[in-house]
mmCIF file of C-alpha atoms in Angstrom:
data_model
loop_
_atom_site.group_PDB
_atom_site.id
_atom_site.type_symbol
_atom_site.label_atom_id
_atom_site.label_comp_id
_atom_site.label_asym_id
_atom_site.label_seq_id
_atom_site.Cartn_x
_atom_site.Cartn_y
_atom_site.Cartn_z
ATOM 1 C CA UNK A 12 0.000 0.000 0.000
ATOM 2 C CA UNK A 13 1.127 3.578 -1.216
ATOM 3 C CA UNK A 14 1.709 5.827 1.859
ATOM 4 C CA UNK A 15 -0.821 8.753 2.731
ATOM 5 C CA UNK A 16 0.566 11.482 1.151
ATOM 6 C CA UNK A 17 1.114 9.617 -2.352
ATOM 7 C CA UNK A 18 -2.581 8.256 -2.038
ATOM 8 C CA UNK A 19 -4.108 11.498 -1.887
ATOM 9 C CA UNK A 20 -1.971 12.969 -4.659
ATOM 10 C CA UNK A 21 -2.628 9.910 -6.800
ATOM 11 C CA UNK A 22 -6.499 10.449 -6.326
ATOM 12 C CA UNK A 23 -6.008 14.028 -6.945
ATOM 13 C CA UNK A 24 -4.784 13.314 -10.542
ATOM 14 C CA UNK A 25 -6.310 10.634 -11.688
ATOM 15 C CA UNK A 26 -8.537 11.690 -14.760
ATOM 16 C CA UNK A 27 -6.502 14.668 -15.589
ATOM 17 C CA UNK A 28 -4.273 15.880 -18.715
ATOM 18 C CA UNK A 29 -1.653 14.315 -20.274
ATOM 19 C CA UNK A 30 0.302 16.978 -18.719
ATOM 20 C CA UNK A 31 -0.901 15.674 -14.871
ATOM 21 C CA UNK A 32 -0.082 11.687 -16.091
ATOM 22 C CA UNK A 33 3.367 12.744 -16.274
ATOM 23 C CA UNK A 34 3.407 15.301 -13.620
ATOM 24 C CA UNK A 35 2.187 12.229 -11.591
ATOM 25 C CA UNK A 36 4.742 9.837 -13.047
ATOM 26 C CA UNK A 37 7.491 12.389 -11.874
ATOM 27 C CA UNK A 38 5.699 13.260 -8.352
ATOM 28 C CA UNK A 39 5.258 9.398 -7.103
ATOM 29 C CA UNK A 40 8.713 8.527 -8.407
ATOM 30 C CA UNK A 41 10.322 11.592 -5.846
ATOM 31 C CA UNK A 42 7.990 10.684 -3.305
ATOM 32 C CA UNK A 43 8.747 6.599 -3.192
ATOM 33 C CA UNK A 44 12.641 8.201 -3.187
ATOM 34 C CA UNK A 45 12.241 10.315 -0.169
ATOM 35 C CA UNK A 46 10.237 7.206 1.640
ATOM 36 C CA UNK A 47 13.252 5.320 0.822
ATOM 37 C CA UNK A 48 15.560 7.558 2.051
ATOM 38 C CA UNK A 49 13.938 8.139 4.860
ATOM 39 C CA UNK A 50 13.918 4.232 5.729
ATOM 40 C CA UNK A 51 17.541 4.470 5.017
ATOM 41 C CA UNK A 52 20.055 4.441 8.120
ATOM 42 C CA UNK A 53 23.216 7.177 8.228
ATOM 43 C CA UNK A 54 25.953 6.399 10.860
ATOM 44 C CA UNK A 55 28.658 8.470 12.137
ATOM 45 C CA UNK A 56 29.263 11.499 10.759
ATOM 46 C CA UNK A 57 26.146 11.023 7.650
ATOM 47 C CA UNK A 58 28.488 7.841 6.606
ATOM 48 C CA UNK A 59 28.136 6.062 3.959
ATOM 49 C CA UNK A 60 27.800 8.767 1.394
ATOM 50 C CA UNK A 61 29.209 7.150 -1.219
ATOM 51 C CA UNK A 62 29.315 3.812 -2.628
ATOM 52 C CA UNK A 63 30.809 1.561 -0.184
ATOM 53 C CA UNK A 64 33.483 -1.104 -2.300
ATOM 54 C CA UNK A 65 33.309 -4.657 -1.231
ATOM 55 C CA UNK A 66 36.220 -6.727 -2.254
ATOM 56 C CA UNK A 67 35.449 -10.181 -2.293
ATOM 57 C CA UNK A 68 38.893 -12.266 -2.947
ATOM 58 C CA UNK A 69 37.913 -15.212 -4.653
ATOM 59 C CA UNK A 70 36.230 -15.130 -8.286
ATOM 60 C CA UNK A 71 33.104 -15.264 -9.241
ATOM 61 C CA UNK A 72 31.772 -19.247 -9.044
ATOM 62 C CA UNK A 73 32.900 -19.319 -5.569
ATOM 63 C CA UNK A 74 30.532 -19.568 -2.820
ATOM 64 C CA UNK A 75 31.732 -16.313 -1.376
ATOM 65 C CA UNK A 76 30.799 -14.600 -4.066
ATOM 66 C CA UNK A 77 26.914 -14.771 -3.728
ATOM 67 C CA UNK A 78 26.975 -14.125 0.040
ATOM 68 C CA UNK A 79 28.876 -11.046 -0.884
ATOM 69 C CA UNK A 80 26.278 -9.906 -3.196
ATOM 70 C CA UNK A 81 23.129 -11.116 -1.180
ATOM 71 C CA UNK A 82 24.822 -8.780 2.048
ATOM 72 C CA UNK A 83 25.801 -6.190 -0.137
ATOM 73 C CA UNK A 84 22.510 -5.657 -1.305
ATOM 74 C CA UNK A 85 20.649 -5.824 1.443
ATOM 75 C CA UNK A 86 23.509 -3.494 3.056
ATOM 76 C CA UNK A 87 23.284 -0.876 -0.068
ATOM 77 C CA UNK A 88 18.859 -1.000 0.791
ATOM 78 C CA UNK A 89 19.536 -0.027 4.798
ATOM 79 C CA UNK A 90 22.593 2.290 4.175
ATOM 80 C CA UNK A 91 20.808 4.016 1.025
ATOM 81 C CA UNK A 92 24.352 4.156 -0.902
ATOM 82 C CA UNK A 93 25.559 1.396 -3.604
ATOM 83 C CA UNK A 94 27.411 -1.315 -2.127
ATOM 84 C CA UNK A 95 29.693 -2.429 -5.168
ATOM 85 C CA UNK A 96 31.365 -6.005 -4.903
ATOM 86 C CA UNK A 97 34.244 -6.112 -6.323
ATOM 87 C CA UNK A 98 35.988 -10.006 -7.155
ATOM 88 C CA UNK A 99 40.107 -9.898 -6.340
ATOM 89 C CA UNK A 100 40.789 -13.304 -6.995
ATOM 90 C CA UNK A 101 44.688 -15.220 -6.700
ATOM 91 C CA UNK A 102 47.143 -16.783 -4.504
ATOM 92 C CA UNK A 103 44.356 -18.303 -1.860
ATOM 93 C CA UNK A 104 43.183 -14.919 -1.487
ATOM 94 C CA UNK A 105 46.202 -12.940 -0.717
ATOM 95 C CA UNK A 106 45.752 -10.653 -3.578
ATOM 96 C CA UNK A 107 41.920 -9.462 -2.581
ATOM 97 C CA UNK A 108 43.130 -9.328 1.252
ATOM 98 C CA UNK A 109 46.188 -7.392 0.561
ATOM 99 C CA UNK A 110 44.666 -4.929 -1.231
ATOM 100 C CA UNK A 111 41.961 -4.016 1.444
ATOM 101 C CA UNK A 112 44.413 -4.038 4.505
ATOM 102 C CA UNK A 113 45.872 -0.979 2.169
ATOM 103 C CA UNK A 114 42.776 0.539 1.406
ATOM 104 C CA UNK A 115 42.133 3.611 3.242
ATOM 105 C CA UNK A 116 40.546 2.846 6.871
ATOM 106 C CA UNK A 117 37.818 5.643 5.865
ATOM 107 C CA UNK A 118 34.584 2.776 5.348
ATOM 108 C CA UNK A 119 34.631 2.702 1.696
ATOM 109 C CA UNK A 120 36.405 -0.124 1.251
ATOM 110 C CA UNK A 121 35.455 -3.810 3.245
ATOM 111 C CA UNK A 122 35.608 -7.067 2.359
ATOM 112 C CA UNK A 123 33.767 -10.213 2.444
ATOM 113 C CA UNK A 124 36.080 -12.917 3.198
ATOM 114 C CA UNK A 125 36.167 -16.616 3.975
ATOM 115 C CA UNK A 126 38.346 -18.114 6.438
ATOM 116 C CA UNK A 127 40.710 -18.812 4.092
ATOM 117 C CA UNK A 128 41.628 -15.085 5.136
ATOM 118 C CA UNK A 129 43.117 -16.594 8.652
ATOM 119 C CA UNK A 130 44.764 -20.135 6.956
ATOM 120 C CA UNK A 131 46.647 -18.168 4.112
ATOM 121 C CA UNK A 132 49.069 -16.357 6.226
ATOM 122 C CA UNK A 133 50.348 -20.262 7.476
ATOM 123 C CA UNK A 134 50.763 -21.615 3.968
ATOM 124 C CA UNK A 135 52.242 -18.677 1.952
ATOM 125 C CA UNK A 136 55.624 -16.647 2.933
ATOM 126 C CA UNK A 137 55.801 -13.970 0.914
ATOM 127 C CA UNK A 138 52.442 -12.765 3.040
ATOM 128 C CA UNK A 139 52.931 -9.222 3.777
ATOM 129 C CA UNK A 140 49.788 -8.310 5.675
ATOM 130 C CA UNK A 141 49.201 -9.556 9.540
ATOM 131 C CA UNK A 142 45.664 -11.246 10.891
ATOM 132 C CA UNK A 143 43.948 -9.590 12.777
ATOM 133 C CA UNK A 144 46.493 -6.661 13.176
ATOM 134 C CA UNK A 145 45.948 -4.899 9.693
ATOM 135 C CA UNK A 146 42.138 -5.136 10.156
ATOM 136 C CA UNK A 147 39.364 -4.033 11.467
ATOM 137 C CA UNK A 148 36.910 -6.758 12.471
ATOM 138 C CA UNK A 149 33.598 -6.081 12.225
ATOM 139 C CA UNK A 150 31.451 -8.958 12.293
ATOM 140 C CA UNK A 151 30.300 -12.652 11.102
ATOM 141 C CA UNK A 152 28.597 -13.583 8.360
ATOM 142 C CA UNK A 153 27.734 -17.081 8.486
ATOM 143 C CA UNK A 154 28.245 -20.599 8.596
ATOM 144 C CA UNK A 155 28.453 -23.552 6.452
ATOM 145 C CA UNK A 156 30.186 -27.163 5.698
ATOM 146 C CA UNK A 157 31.940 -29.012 2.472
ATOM 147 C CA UNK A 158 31.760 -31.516 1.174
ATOM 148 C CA UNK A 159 33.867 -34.620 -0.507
ATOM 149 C CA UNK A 160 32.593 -35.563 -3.873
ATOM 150 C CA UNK A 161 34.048 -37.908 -6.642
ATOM 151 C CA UNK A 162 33.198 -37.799 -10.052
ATOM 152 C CA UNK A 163 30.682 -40.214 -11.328
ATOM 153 C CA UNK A 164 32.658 -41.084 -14.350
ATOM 154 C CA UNK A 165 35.559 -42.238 -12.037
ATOM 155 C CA UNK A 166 33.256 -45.169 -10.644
ATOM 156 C CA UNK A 167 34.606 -44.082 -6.929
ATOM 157 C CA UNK A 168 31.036 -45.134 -5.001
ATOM 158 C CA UNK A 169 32.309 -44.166 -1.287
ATOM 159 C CA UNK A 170 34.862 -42.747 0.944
ATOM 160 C CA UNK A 171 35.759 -46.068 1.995
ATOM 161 C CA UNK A 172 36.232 -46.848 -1.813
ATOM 162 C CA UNK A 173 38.245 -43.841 -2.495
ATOM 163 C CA UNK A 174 40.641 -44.801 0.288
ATOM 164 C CA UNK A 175 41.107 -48.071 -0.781
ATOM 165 C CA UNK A 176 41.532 -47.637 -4.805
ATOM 166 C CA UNK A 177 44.339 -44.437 -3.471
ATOM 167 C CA UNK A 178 46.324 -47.098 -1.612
ATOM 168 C CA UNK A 179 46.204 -49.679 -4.880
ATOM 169 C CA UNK A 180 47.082 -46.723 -6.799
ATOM 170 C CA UNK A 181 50.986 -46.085 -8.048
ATOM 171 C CA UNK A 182 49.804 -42.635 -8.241
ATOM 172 C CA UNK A 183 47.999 -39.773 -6.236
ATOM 173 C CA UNK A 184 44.841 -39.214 -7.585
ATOM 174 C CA UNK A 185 43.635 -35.844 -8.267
ATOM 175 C CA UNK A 186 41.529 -33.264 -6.613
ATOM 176 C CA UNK A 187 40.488 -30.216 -6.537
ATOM 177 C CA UNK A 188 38.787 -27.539 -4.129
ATOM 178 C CA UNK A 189 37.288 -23.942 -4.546
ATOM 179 C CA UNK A 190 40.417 -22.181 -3.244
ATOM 180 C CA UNK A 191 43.991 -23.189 -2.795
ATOM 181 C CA UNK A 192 44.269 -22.536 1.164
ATOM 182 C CA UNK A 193 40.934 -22.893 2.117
ATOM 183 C CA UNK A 194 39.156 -24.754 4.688
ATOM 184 C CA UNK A 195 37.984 -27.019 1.436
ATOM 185 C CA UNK A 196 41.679 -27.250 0.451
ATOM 186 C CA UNK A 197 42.415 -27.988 4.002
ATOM 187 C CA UNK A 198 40.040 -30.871 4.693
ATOM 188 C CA UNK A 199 41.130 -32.756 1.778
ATOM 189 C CA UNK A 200 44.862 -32.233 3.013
ATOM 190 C CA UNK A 201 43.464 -33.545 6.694
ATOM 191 C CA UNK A 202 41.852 -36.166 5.351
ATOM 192 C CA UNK A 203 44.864 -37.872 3.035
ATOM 193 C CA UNK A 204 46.720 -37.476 6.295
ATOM 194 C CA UNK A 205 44.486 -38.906 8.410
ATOM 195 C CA UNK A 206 43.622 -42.167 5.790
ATOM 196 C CA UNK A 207 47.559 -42.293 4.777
ATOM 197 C CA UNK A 208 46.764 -41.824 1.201
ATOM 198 C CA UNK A 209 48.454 -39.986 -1.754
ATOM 199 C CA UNK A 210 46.069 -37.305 -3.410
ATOM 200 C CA UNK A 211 47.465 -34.685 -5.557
ATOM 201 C CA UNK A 212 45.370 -30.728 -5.448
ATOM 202 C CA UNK A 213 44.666 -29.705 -8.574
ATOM 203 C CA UNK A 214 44.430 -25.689 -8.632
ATOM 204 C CA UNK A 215 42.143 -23.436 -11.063
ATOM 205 C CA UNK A 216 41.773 -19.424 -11.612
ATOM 206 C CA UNK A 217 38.490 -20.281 -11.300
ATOM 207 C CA UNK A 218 36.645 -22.671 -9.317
ATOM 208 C CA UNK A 219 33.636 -23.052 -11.540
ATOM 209 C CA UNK A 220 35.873 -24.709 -13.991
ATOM 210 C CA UNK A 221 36.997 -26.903 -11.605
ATOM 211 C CA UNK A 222 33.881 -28.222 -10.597
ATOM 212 C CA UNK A 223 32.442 -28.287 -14.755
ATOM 213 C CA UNK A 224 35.609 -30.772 -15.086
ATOM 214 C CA UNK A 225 34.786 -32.723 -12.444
ATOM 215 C CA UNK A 226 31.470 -33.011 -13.536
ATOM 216 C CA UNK A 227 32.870 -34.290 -17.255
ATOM 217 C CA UNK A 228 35.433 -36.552 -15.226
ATOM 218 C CA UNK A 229 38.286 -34.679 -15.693
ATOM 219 C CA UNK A 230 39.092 -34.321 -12.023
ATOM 220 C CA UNK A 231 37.934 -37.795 -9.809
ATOM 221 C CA UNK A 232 37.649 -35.833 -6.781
ATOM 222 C CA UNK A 233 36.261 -32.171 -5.389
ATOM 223 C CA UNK A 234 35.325 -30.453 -2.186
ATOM 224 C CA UNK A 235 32.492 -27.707 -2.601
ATOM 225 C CA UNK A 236 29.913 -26.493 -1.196
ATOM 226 C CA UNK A 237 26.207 -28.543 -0.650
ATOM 227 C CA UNK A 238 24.375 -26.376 -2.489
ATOM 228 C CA UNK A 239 27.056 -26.827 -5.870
ATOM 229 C CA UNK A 240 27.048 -30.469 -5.529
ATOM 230 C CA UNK A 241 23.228 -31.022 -5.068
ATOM 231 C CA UNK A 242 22.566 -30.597 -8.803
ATOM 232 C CA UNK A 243 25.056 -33.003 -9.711
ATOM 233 C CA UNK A 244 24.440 -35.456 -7.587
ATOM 234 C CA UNK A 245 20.587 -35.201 -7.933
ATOM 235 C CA UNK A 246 21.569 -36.122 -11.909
ATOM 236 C CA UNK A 247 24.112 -38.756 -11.055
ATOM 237 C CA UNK A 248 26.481 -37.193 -12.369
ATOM 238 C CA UNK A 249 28.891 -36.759 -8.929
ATOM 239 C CA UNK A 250 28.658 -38.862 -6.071
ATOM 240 C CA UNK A 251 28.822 -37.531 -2.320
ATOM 241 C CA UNK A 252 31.395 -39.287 -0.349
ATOM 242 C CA UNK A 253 31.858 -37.572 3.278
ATOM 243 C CA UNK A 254 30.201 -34.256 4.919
ATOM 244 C CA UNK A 255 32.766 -32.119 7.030
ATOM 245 C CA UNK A 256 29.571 -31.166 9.373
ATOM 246 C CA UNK A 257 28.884 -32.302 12.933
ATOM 247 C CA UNK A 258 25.696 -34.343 11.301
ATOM 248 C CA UNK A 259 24.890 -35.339 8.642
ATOM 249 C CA UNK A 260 23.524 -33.250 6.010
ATOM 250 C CA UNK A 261 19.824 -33.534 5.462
ATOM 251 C CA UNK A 262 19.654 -33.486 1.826
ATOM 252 C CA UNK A 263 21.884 -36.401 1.896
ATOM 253 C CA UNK A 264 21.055 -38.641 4.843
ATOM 254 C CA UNK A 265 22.613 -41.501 3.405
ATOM 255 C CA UNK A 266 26.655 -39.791 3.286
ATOM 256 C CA UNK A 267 28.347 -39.732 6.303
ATOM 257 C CA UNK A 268 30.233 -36.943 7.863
ATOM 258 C CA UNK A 269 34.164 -37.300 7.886
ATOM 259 C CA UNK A 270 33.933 -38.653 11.496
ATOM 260 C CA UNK A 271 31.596 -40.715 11.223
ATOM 261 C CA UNK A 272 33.810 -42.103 8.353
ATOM 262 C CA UNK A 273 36.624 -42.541 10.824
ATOM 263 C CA UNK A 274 38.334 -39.742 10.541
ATOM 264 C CA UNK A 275 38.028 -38.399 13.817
ATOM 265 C CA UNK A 276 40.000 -34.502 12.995
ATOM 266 C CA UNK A 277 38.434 -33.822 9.750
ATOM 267 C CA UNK A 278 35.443 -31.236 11.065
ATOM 268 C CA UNK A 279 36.803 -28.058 9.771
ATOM 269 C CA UNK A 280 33.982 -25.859 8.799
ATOM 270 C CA UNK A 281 33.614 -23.307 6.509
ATOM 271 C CA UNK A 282 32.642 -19.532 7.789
ATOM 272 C CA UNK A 283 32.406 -15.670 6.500
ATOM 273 C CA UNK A 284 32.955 -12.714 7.827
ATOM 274 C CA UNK A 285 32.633 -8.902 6.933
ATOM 275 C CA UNK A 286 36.021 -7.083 7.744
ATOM 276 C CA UNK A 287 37.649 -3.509 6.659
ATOM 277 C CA UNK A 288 40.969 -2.330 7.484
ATOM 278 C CA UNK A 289 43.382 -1.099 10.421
ATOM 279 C CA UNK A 290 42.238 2.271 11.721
ATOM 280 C CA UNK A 291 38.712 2.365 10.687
ATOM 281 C CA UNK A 292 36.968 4.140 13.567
ATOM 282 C CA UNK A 293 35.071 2.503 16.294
ATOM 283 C CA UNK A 294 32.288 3.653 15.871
ATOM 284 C CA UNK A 295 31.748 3.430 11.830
ATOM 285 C CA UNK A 296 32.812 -0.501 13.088
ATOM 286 C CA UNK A 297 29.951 -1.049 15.643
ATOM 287 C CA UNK A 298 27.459 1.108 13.423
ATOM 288 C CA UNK A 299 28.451 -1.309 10.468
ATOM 289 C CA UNK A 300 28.189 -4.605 12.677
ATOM 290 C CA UNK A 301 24.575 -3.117 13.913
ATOM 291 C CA UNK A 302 23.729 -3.057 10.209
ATOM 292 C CA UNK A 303 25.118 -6.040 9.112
ATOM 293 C CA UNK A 304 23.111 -8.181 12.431
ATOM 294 C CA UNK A 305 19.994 -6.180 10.883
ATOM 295 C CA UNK A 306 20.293 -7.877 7.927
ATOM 296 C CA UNK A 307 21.651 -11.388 9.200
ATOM 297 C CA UNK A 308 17.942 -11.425 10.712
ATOM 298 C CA UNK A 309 16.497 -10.276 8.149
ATOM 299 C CA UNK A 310 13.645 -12.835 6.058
ATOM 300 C CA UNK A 311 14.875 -11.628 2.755
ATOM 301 C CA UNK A 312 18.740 -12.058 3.534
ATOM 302 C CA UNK A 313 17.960 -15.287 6.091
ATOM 303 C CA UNK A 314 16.353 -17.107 2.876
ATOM 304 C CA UNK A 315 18.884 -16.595 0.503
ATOM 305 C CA UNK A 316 21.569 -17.443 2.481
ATOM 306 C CA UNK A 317 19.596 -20.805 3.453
ATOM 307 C CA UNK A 318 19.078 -21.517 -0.444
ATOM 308 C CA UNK A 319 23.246 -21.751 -0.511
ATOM 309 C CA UNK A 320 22.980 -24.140 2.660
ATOM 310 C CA UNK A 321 24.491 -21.119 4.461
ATOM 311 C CA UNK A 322 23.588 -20.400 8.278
ATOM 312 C CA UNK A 323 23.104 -16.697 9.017
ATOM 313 C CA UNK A 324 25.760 -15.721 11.944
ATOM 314 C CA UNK A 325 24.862 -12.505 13.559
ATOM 315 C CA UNK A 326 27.097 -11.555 16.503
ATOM 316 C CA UNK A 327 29.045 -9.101 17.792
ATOM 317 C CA UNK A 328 33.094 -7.413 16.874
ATOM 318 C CA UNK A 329 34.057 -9.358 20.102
ATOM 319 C CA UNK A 330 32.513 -12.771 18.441
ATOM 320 C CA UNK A 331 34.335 -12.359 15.664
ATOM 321 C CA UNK A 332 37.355 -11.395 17.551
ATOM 322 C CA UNK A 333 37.780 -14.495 20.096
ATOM 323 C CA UNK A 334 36.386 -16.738 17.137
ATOM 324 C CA UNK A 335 39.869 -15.584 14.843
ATOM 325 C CA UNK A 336 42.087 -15.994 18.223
ATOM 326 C CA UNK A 337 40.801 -19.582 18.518
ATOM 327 C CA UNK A 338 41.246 -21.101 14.927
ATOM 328 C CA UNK A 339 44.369 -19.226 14.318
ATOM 329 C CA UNK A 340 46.997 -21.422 16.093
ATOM 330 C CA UNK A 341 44.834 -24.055 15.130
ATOM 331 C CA UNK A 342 45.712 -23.071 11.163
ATOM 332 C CA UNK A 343 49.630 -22.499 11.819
ATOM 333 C CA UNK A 344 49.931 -26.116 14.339
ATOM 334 C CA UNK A 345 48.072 -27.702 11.359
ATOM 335 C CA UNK A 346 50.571 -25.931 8.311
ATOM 336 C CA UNK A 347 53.423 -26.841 10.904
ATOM 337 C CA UNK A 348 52.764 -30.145 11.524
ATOM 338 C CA UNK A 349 51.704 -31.112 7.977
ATOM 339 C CA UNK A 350 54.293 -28.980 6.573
ATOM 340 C CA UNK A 351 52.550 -27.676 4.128
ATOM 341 C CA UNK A 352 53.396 -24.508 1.894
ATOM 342 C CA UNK A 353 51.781 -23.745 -1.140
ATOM 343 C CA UNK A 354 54.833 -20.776 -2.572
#
């Protein structure tokens, strides 16, 4: 329904001139604008206004990407200035995370990351930034899980399978994952650990390709997301193998989750946060974690986010804070044990 104001000046041209149609045209367009506005939220000092640039540092066909846009939308609606994602993809992240811990700490500039943004600094050297010191926190995003898929073409029916035709295998078999250095990356890298099996990653620019060649058989095995895979495996076309959950995943009652495999430390879950960098101002920082838990809650944003088998995380900076300080020694004991590097 048409607010008061824009009611009465709708009835009061109705059946007029040419000249009042368009008048009218003109008059409801301003006044839906100023309702707009008006719903709107300004922070500290009238911020944002400008368009706000989220950098998102993985390419488009990963699973960040649509989070990024679903937030960023709803965030550009309550904020009433365009929030523009921006893709930065290469080296695991690095290049999309470097360039916002130099971005100026004035707002304009955030991005949506994964938490490949904490396990990168532990596989790469030449990493110039420091997490969390070059950044300002400001909030979770949400939640989700991988999971372990094999090609249908390679004729790999299990976990239990794979395992077994790895070890009979003069060869490491092939994988790939969304991301090199990311918690997909890393649960494969777990796993072959934990089942004493050779498996060789597999990198692309772009993870989309990597998941249309596994689809064709090029690749035997991936890691991606539930909501990727479902497609394919509703066709037959890839076969799930292991969730990296806590349960198992609904959709697919009849897959297991990697402990309930028997690998009893591959649970490493996949999460998303919103962070800018060092030096942006408190309170532009709790203003934009206010806005982002707004639309965490939100029905619109709640759904979407649901449709990618993605849990909504609303919190505060301090949850995001003592979540980073808990999972980051866990990252660098893991790269230090395993020794894995990836430069």
């Amino acid at each position: 329904m048409l607010p008061g104001n824009i009611c009465r000046l709708d009835a009061g041209l109705k059946g007029g001139s040419m000249r009042n149609q368009v008048f009218r045209g003109v008059a409801l367009a301003v006044l839906m604008s100023a309702t707009a506005l008006a719903w709107a939220q300004s922070g500290p000092g009238g911020f944002p206004n400008r368009a706000v640039r989220v950098i998102v540092p993985a390419a488009v066909g990963s699973l960040t990407d649509p989070v990024a846009r679903i937030v960023a939308e709803d965030m550009g609606r309550r904020t009433g200035q365009n929030w523009v994602v921006e893709n930065r993809p290469g080296a695991g992240g690095i290049i999309g995370t470097d360039a916002t811990a130099k971005a100026a700490p004035d707002g304009y500039t955030l991005m949506l990351t994964a938490n490949n943004f904490i396990i990168t600094p532990s596989l790469y050297r030449n990493v110039t930034y420091k997490v969390p010191a070059d950044f300002a926190l400001i909030g979770m995003v949400g939640r989700g899980d991988n999971l372990l898929v094999a090609s249908a073409a390679s004729g790999i029916r299990d976990i239990a399978d794979l395992v077994a035709r790895a070890k009979a295998s003069g060869s490491p078999i092939n994988y790939t994952s969304p991301l090199i250095g990311s918690a997909a990356h890393l649960t494969v890298e777990l796993f072959k650990r934990n089942a004493g099996i050779a498996l060789n990653h597999v990198a692309y620019n772009n993870s989309g390709q990597g998941v249309t060649d596994t689809v064709a058989g090029l690749i035997p095995i991936n890691v991606m997301g539930i909501s990727t895979a479902l497609p394919y495996i509703q066709s037959g076309k890839l076969v799930p193998l292991a969730w990296t959950g806590t349960q198992r995943a609904p959709e697919l009652p009849n897959t297991p989750t990697f402990v309930q495999a028997g690998f009893k430390d591959v649970h490493m879950g996949l999460w998303f946060a919103l962070v800018g960098p060092a030096g942006l101002s408190a309170d532009v920082v709790n203003w934009l974690n206010g806005q982002l838990n707004a639309s965490l809650k939100s029905a619109a944003v709640t759904d979407r986010m649901k449709s990618l088998r993605i849990d909504p995380l609303p919190g505060s900076v301090a949850d995001l804070t003592s979540l980073i300080a808990s999972e980051l020694p866990q990252y660098q004991k893991l790269a230090a044990e395993t020794g894995l590097r990836l430069d």
